[in-house]
């Protein structure tokens, strides 16, 4: 129970029920005798921005809202209630993450058609189950295992490329995360943020960017309540990735630059902080490359290489950012590819070996990133070789990612007689026998 009776008053309860966090901001501001310009000065924004924050029913900037709530003394649980992200009601965060009117994906029949076209690897009913979980606070799974153990198991499914299995467990995981967050402790919020961040990673992998934006936004909100710089960085990174896929690279760059600065402000006194900083630099570099900002992309990946020299070759178990020097090199492959320099990409990956990566997801990603570079260079044989190697490690990295499926489709259309193309086509189509051969003649 908050000590300030303002937040338990009838007026506050009415605003919470109306899902009006901006109205609560105004109530807290007025109690302190502040003008909108006064609050704006404390937040580093204009009075007009504060006015929009207080009056709009749809909140576009959750981070600014969180800062404003903290500044006017609003308890964190009051903010989460006003956003509709606690309890059992429909989540107002569903509306928060939307930048515009409902699109075709909100129509149930259209949604099912889109899901059916998303690929055979993850059945439509599982993706619909995830959508349903995002439409309200999902029920707990009823599992008795500690939540950290459940989260680690879910992460292992992602790392192993077992996307369909993870999709089937997400609803229960998020429900258990909400149950853990009822403690209203920073650790509980950190666990819930991690759950939504993992959900965002999976949905992005599957090309479900609208839903990934929603889960990433929620991850950001709960990360802010956790007061953990590293948890916040992880959530910010996932939101930036989604923004990049939604053709908002400038917004993604701004978010990543701020995340990198926030992590750097910790002093980087621990290995975990150093790994987080290097990860922020890698993601910032790739985001800049996609945006065509060559200077920043190369500067950031070079800084990431310097930061990566402090990282261990073997990542400690449970590390939030499991980055190694080899992982930085793999990011460099992607950066040069995104800049259109396939030769530099292949040179950056020249010394990479699968055994340098601890998870199937990263090992397979090494092969798909090299395949993209070979394809950019116009080398179908090498492209097919790398994709087959990726399939042998984790078929989902080829089958479930639309950009990689497109390379296979183009290979089939342009170079149907290239060795391995028939196997790759079978993998992405879900046909029987679609697993690449393990014969001695393979890669």
mmCIF file of N, CA and C in Angstrom, residues 63-108:
data_model
loop_
_atom_site.group_PDB
_atom_site.id
_atom_site.type_symbol
_atom_site.label_atom_id
_atom_site.label_comp_id
_atom_site.label_asym_id
_atom_site.label_seq_id
_atom_site.Cartn_x
_atom_site.Cartn_y
_atom_site.Cartn_z
ATOM 1 N N UNK A 63 8.852 4.806 -22.275
ATOM 2 C CA UNK A 63 9.981 5.179 -21.439
ATOM 3 C C UNK A 63 9.750 6.574 -20.836
ATOM 4 N N UNK A 64 9.252 7.508 -21.638
ATOM 5 C CA UNK A 64 8.954 8.850 -21.121
ATOM 6 C C UNK A 64 7.853 8.775 -20.072
ATOM 7 N N UNK A 65 6.860 7.945 -20.325
ATOM 8 C CA UNK A 65 5.776 7.784 -19.358
ATOM 9 C C UNK A 65 6.311 7.258 -18.032
ATOM 10 N N UNK A 66 7.190 6.275 -18.091
ATOM 11 C CA UNK A 66 7.756 5.708 -16.868
ATOM 12 C C UNK A 66 8.547 6.774 -16.106
ATOM 13 N N UNK A 67 9.345 7.561 -16.841
ATOM 14 C CA UNK A 67 10.126 8.612 -16.191
ATOM 15 C C UNK A 67 9.221 9.661 -15.552
ATOM 16 N N UNK A 68 8.144 10.023 -16.264
ATOM 17 C CA UNK A 68 7.219 11.018 -15.722
ATOM 18 C C UNK A 68 6.538 10.491 -14.461
ATOM 19 N N UNK A 69 6.142 9.215 -14.491
ATOM 20 C CA UNK A 69 5.496 8.624 -13.320
ATOM 21 C C UNK A 69 6.427 8.658 -12.118
ATOM 22 N N UNK A 70 7.683 8.313 -12.351
ATOM 23 C CA UNK A 70 8.659 8.329 -11.261
ATOM 24 C C UNK A 70 8.851 9.750 -10.728
ATOM 25 N N UNK A 71 8.882 10.726 -11.642
ATOM 26 C CA UNK A 71 9.143 12.105 -11.249
ATOM 27 C C UNK A 71 8.021 12.677 -10.380
ATOM 28 N N UNK A 72 6.772 12.301 -10.682
ATOM 29 C CA UNK A 72 5.654 12.827 -9.892
ATOM 30 C C UNK A 72 5.333 11.933 -8.700
ATOM 31 N N UNK A 73 6.162 10.903 -8.479
ATOM 32 C CA UNK A 73 6.009 10.073 -7.295
ATOM 33 C C UNK A 73 5.001 8.965 -7.407
ATOM 34 N N UNK A 74 4.611 8.602 -8.621
ATOM 35 C CA UNK A 74 3.639 7.534 -8.790
ATOM 36 C C UNK A 74 4.283 6.178 -8.519
ATOM 37 N N UNK A 75 3.736 5.350 -7.634
ATOM 38 C CA UNK A 75 4.299 4.015 -7.398
ATOM 39 C C UNK A 75 4.246 3.168 -8.664
ATOM 40 N N UNK A 76 5.223 2.277 -8.824
ATOM 41 C CA UNK A 76 5.321 1.484 -10.055
ATOM 42 C C UNK A 76 4.096 0.615 -10.273
ATOM 43 N N UNK A 77 3.509 0.082 -9.196
ATOM 44 C CA UNK A 77 2.364 -0.807 -9.404
ATOM 45 C C UNK A 77 1.124 -0.037 -9.855
ATOM 46 N N UNK A 78 1.048 1.268 -9.496
ATOM 47 C CA UNK A 78 -0.066 2.085 -9.972
ATOM 48 C C UNK A 78 0.063 2.293 -11.486
ATOM 49 N N UNK A 79 1.291 2.547 -11.950
ATOM 50 C CA UNK A 79 1.515 2.704 -13.392
ATOM 51 C C UNK A 79 1.155 1.438 -14.141
ATOM 52 N N UNK A 80 1.603 0.282 -13.637
ATOM 53 C CA UNK A 80 1.315 -0.968 -14.356
ATOM 54 C C UNK A 80 -0.175 -1.250 -14.391
ATOM 55 N N UNK A 81 -0.899 -0.918 -13.309
ATOM 56 C CA UNK A 81 -2.357 -1.093 -13.316
ATOM 57 C C UNK A 81 -3.005 -0.171 -14.342
ATOM 58 N N UNK A 82 -2.551 1.074 -14.399
ATOM 59 C CA UNK A 82 -3.132 2.028 -15.337
ATOM 60 C C UNK A 82 -2.854 1.648 -16.786
ATOM 61 N N UNK A 83 -1.739 0.986 -17.017
ATOM 62 C CA UNK A 83 -1.420 0.506 -18.369
ATOM 63 C C UNK A 83 -2.176 -0.764 -18.709
ATOM 64 N N UNK A 84 -2.776 -1.380 -17.685
ATOM 65 C CA UNK A 84 -3.504 -2.616 -17.930
ATOM 66 C C UNK A 84 -2.609 -3.816 -18.030
ATOM 67 N N UNK A 85 -1.430 -3.778 -17.393
ATOM 68 C CA UNK A 85 -0.505 -4.899 -17.506
ATOM 69 C C UNK A 85 -0.314 -5.614 -16.180
ATOM 70 N N UNK A 86 -1.334 -5.543 -15.346
ATOM 71 C CA UNK A 86 -1.419 -6.404 -14.178
ATOM 72 C C UNK A 86 -2.843 -6.867 -14.066
ATOM 73 N N UNK A 87 -3.100 -7.812 -13.181
ATOM 74 C CA UNK A 87 -4.447 -8.321 -12.998
ATOM 75 C C UNK A 87 -4.849 -9.254 -14.100
ATOM 76 N N UNK A 88 -6.159 -9.434 -14.299
ATOM 77 C CA UNK A 88 -6.644 -10.424 -15.245
ATOM 78 C C UNK A 88 -7.433 -9.803 -16.378
ATOM 79 N N UNK A 89 -7.475 -8.458 -16.446
ATOM 80 C CA UNK A 89 -8.244 -7.808 -17.501
ATOM 81 C C UNK A 89 -7.501 -7.784 -18.809
ATOM 82 N N UNK A 90 -8.171 -7.243 -19.821
ATOM 83 C CA UNK A 90 -7.548 -7.106 -21.130
ATOM 84 C C UNK A 90 -6.424 -6.093 -21.024
ATOM 85 N N UNK A 91 -5.304 -6.386 -21.670
ATOM 86 C CA UNK A 91 -4.130 -5.537 -21.530
ATOM 87 C C UNK A 91 -4.242 -4.288 -22.388
ATOM 88 N N UNK A 92 -4.184 -3.152 -21.719
ATOM 89 C CA UNK A 92 -4.167 -1.898 -22.471
ATOM 90 C C UNK A 92 -2.888 -1.766 -23.252
ATOM 91 N N UNK A 93 -1.833 -2.508 -22.848
ATOM 92 C CA UNK A 93 -0.581 -2.438 -23.604
ATOM 93 C C UNK A 93 -0.765 -2.903 -25.027
ATOM 94 N N UNK A 94 -1.831 -3.666 -25.280
ATOM 95 C CA UNK A 94 -2.137 -4.043 -26.649
ATOM 96 C C UNK A 94 -2.373 -2.792 -27.472
ATOM 97 N N UNK A 95 -3.036 -1.802 -26.868
ATOM 98 C CA UNK A 95 -3.271 -0.550 -27.581
ATOM 99 C C UNK A 95 -2.033 0.322 -27.577
ATOM 100 N N UNK A 96 -1.263 0.284 -26.500
ATOM 101 C CA UNK A 96 -0.078 1.126 -26.385
ATOM 102 C C UNK A 96 0.891 0.865 -27.513
ATOM 103 N N UNK A 97 1.079 -0.416 -27.872
ATOM 104 C CA UNK A 97 2.098 -0.753 -28.860
ATOM 105 C C UNK A 97 1.672 -0.444 -30.278
ATOM 106 N N UNK A 98 0.410 -0.134 -30.484
ATOM 107 C CA UNK A 98 -0.078 0.097 -31.835
ATOM 108 C C UNK A 98 0.129 1.549 -32.217
ATOM 109 N N UNK A 99 0.751 1.785 -33.378
ATOM 110 C CA UNK A 99 1.011 3.148 -33.823
ATOM 111 C C UNK A 99 -0.100 3.680 -34.725
ATOM 112 N N UNK A 100 -1.078 2.865 -35.025
ATOM 113 C CA UNK A 100 -2.111 3.313 -35.929
ATOM 114 C C UNK A 100 -3.353 2.495 -35.772
ATOM 115 N N UNK A 101 -4.327 2.666 -36.674
ATOM 116 C CA UNK A 101 -5.569 1.933 -36.587
ATOM 117 C C UNK A 101 -5.345 0.454 -36.813
ATOM 118 N N UNK A 102 -6.315 -0.342 -36.388
ATOM 119 C CA UNK A 102 -6.210 -1.795 -36.554
ATOM 120 C C UNK A 102 -6.036 -2.116 -38.021
ATOM 121 N N UNK A 103 -5.128 -3.038 -38.320
ATOM 122 C CA UNK A 103 -4.907 -3.420 -39.703
ATOM 123 C C UNK A 103 -5.540 -4.779 -39.958
ATOM 124 N N UNK A 104 -5.232 -5.336 -41.133
ATOM 125 C CA UNK A 104 -5.877 -6.581 -41.536
ATOM 126 C C UNK A 104 -5.563 -7.724 -40.609
ATOM 127 N N UNK A 105 -4.417 -7.654 -39.894
ATOM 128 C CA UNK A 105 -4.059 -8.754 -39.021
ATOM 129 C C UNK A 105 -5.019 -8.871 -37.846
ATOM 130 N N UNK A 106 -5.788 -7.803 -37.545
ATOM 131 C CA UNK A 106 -6.713 -7.871 -36.430
ATOM 132 C C UNK A 106 -7.988 -8.612 -36.803
ATOM 133 N N UNK A 107 -8.262 -8.766 -38.081
ATOM 134 C CA UNK A 107 -9.421 -9.529 -38.492
ATOM 135 C C UNK A 107 -9.126 -11.017 -38.324
ATOM 136 N N UNK A 108 -9.970 -11.776 -37.600
ATOM 137 C CA UNK A 108 -9.648 -13.179 -37.302
ATOM 138 C C UNK A 108 -9.420 -14.035 -38.541
#
